[in-house]
CSV table of C-alpha atoms in Angstrom, one decimal:
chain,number,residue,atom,x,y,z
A,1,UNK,CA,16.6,-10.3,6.7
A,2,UNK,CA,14.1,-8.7,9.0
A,3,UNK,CA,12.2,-6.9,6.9
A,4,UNK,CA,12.0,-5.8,3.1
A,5,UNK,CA,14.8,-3.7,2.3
A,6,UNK,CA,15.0,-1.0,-0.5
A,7,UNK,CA,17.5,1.0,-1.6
A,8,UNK,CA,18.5,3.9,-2.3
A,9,UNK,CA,16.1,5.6,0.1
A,10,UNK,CA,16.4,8.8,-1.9
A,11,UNK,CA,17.5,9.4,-5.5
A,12,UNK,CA,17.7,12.9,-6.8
A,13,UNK,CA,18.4,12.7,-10.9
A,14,UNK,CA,18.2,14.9,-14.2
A,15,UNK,CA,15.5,14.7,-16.6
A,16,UNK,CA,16.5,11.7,-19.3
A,17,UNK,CA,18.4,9.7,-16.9
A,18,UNK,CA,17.8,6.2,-16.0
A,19,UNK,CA,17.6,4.8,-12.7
A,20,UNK,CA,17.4,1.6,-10.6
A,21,UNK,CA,15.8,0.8,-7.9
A,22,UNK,CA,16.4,-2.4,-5.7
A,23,UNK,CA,14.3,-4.3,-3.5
A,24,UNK,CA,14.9,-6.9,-1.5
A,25,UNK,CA,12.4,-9.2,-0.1
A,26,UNK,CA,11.8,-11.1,3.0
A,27,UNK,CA,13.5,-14.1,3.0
A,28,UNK,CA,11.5,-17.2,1.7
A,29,UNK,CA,8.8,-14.6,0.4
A,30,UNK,CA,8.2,-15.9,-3.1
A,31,UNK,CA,5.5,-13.2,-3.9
A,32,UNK,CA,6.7,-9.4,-4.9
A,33,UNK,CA,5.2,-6.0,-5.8
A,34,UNK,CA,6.1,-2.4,-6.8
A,35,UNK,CA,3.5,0.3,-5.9
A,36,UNK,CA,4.1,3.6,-6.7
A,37,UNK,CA,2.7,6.7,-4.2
A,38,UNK,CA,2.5,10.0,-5.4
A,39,UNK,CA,1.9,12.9,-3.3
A,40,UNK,CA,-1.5,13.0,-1.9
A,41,UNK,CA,-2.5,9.1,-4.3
A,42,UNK,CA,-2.7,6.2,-2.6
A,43,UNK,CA,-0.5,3.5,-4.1
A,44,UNK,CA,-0.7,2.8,-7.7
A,45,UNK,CA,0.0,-0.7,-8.6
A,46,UNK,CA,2.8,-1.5,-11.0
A,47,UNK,CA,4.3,-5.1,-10.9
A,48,UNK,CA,3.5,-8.2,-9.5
A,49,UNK,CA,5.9,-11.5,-9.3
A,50,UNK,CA,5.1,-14.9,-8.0
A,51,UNK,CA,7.8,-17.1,-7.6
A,52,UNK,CA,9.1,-18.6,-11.8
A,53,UNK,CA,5.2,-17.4,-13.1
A,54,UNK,CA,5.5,-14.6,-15.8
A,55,UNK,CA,5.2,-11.2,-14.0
A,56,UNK,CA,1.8,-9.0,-13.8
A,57,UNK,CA,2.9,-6.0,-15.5
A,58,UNK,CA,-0.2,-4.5,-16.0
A,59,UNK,CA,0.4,-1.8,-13.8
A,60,UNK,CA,3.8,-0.1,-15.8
A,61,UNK,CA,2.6,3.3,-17.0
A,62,UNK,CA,4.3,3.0,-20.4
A,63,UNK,CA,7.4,1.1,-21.3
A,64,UNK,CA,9.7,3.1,-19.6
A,65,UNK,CA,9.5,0.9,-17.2
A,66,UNK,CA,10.6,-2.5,-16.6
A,67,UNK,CA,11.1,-4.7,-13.5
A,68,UNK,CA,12.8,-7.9,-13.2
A,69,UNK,CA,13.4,-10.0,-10.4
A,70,UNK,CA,16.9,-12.4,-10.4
A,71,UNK,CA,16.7,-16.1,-8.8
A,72,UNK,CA,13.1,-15.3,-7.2
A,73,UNK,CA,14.0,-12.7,-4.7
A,74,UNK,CA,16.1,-9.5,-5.3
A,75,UNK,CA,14.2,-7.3,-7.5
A,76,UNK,CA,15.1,-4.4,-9.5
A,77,UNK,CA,12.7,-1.7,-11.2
A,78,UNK,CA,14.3,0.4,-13.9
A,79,UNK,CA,13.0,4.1,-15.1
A,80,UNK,CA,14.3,4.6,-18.5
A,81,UNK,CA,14.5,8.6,-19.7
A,82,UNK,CA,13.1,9.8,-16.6
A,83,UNK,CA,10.7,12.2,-16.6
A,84,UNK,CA,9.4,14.2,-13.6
A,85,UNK,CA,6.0,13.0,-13.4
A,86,UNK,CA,7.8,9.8,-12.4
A,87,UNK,CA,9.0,11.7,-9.3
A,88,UNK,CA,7.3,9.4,-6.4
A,89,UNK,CA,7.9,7.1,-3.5
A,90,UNK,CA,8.6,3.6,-5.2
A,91,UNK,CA,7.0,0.8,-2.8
A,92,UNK,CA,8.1,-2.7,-2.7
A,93,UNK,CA,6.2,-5.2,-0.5
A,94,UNK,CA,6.5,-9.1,-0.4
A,95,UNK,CA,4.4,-11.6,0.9
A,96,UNK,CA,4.9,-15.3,1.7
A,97,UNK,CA,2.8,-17.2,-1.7
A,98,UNK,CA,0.9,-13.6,-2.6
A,99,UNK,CA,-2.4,-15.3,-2.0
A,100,UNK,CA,-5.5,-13.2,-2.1
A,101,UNK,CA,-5.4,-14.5,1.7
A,102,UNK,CA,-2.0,-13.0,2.9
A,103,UNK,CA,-0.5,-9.9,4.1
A,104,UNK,CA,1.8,-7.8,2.1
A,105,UNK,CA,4.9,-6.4,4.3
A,106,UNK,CA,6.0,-3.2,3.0
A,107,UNK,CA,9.8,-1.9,2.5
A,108,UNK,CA,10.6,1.8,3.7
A,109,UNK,CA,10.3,3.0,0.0
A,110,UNK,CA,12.6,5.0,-2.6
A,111,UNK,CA,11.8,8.6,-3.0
A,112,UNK,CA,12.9,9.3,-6.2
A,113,UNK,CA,13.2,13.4,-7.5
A,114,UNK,CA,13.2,14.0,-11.6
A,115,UNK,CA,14.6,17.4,-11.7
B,1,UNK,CA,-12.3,-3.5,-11.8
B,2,UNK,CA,-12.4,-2.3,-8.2
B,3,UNK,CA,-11.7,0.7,-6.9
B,4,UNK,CA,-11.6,1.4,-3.6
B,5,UNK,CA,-12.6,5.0,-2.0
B,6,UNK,CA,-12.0,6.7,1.5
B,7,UNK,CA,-14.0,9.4,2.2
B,8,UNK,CA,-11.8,11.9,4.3
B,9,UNK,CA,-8.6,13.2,2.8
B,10,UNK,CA,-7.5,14.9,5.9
B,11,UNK,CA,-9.2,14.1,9.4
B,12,UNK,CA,-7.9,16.1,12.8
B,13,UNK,CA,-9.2,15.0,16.2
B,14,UNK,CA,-8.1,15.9,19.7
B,15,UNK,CA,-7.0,13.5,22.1
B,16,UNK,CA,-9.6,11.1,23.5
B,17,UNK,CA,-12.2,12.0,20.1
B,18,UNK,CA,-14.0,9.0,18.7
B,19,UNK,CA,-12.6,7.9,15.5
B,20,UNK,CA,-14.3,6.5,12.1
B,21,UNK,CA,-12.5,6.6,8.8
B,22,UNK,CA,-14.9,5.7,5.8
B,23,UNK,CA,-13.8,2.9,3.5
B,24,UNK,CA,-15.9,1.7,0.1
B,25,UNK,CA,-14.8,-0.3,-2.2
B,26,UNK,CA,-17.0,-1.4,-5.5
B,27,UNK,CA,-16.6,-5.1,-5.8
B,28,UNK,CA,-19.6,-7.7,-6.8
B,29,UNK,CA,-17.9,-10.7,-5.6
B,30,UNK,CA,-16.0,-12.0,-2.3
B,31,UNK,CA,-13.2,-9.6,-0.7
B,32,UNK,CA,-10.8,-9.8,1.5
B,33,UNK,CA,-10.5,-6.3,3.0
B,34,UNK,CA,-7.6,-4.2,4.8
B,35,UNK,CA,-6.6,-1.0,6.8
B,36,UNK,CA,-2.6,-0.3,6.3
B,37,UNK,CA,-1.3,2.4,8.6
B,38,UNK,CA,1.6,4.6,7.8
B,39,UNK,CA,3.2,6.5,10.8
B,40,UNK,CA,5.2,9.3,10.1
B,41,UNK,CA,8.8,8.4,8.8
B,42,UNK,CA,8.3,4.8,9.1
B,43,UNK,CA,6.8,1.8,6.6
B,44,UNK,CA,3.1,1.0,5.7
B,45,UNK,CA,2.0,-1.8,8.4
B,46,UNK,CA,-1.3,-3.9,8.6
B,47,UNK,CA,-3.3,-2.6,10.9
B,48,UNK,CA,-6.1,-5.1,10.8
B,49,UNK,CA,-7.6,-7.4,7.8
B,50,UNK,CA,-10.9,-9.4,7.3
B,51,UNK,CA,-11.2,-12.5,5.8
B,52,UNK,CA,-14.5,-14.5,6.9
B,53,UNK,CA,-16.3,-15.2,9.7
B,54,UNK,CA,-16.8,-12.3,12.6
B,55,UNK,CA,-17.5,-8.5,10.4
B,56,UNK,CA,-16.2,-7.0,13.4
B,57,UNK,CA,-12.7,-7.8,13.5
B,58,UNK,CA,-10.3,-6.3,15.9
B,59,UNK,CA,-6.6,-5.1,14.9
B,60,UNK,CA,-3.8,-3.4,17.1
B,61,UNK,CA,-3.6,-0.6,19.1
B,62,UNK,CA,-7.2,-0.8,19.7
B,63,UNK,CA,-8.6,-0.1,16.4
B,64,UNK,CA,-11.4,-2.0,15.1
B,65,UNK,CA,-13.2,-2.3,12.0
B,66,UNK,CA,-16.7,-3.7,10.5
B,67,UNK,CA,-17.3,-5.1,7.5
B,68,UNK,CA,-20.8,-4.3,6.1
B,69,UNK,CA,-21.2,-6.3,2.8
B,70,UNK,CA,-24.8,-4.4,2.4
B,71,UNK,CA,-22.9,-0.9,1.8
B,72,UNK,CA,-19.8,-2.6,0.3
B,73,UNK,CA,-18.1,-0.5,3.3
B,74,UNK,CA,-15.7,-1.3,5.7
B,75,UNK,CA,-15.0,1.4,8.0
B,76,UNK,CA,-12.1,1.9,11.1
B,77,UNK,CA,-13.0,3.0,14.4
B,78,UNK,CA,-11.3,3.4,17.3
B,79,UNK,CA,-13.2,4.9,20.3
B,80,UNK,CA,-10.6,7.1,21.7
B,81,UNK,CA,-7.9,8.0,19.9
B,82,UNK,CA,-4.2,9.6,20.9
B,83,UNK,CA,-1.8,11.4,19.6
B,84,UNK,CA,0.6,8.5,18.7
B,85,UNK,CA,-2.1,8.0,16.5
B,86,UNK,CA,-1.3,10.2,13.7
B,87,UNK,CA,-1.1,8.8,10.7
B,88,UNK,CA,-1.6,7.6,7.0
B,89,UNK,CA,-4.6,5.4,7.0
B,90,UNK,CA,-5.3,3.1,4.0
B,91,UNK,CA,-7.7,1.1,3.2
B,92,UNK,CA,-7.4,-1.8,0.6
B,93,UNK,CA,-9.8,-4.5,-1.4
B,94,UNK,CA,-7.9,-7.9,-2.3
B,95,UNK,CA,-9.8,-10.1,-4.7
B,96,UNK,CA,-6.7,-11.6,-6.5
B,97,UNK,CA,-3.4,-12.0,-7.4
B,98,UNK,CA,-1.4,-8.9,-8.7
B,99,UNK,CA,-3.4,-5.7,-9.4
B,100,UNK,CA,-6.3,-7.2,-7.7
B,101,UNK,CA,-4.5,-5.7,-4.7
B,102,UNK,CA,-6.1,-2.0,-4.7
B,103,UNK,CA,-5.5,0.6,-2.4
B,104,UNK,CA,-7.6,3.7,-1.2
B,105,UNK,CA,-6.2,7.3,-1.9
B,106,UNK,CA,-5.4,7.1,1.8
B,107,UNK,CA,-6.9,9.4,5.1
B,108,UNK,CA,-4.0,11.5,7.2
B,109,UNK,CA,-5.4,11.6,10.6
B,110,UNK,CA,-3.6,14.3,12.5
B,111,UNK,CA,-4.3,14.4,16.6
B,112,UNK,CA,-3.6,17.1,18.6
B,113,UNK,CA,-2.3,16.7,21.9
């Protein structure tokens, strides 16, 4: 595609729910992140994958959250039992090798509401 | 680990103002530095990045921004600034892979027409 995708671009759920979040990347991008960004925070780094490595998840606030991403490109992020602190804009970006060298190119974001 | 700090949450200029958005980051070793732009309703962009070479690199839509490894600072400018301007400004410190990828708090820059 053109661009990173994301989708949904809004979620509204209840307390205790779970919810998934997709991202897909630019084509032939092999490197992928999830940011999370608050109201009035910059973006909080959550997950990092490059390409078959093991993921950076040294970001995840606690293990209600989990990532994975399927055959190196779409990616999903899961918030178990939501709570609403989690409410946020969920960022993905990709980049072409995720060198310390590269640009990241940024989806439109999921705004997700924990009622 | 780094952090990165901007020094203006909110900024408002008129038209035609002189712009400079701090940008300090604490990091001992080489950088690679970054100012992302967020327009209103749209996605984070690069606005202009430094690697090596030149501190004074140039981005789009006229903004510039210089590197000053001294103050660990790398501040945006732009010398006259317009209303299409407003925006999210972000500043970020790259000195990895991963979570070595660390973004500012972010400066809204509102301009009145």
């Amino acid at each position: 595609g053109a661009g990173v995708s994301q989708s949904p671009s809004n979620k509204v759920t209840e307390k205790g729910k779970d919810v998934e979040l997709r991202c897909d990347p630019i084509s032939g991008h092999t490197a992928l992140y999830w940011y999370r960004q608050s109201l009035g925070q910059g973006l909080e780094f959550l997950i990092y994958f490059q390409g078959n490595s093991a993921p950076d998840k040294s970001g995840l606030p606690s293990d209600r959250f989990s990532a994975e991403r399927t055959g190196g490109s779409v990616s999903t992020l899961t918030i178990q039992r939501t709570q609403q602190e989690d409410s946020a804009v969920y960022l993905c970006a990709s980049s072409f090798s995720g060198t310390d060298l590269e640009t990241q190119y940024f989806g439109p974001g999921t705004r997700l509401l924990v009622l | 680990a780094q952090s990165v700090s901007q020094h203006n949450h909110h900024v408002i200029l008129s038209e035609a103002a002189s712009l400079e958005l701090g940008c300090n980051y604490s990091y001992g070793g080489t950088v690679n530095l970054f100012w992302y732009v967020q327009y209103p309703g749209q996605h984070l962009q690069l606005l202009l990045k430094y690697f090596s070479g030149d501190p004074l690199v140039k981005g789009i839509k006229g903004f510039e921004a210089e590197f000053i490894k001294s103050k660990f600072s790398f501040n945006l400018r732009k010398p006259s600034v317009q209303w299409s301007d407003t925006a999210e400004y972000f500043c970020a410190v790259n000195t990895g892979y991963g979570q070595n990828f660390v973004f500012g708090p972010g400066t809204r820059l509102s301009v009145l027409p």
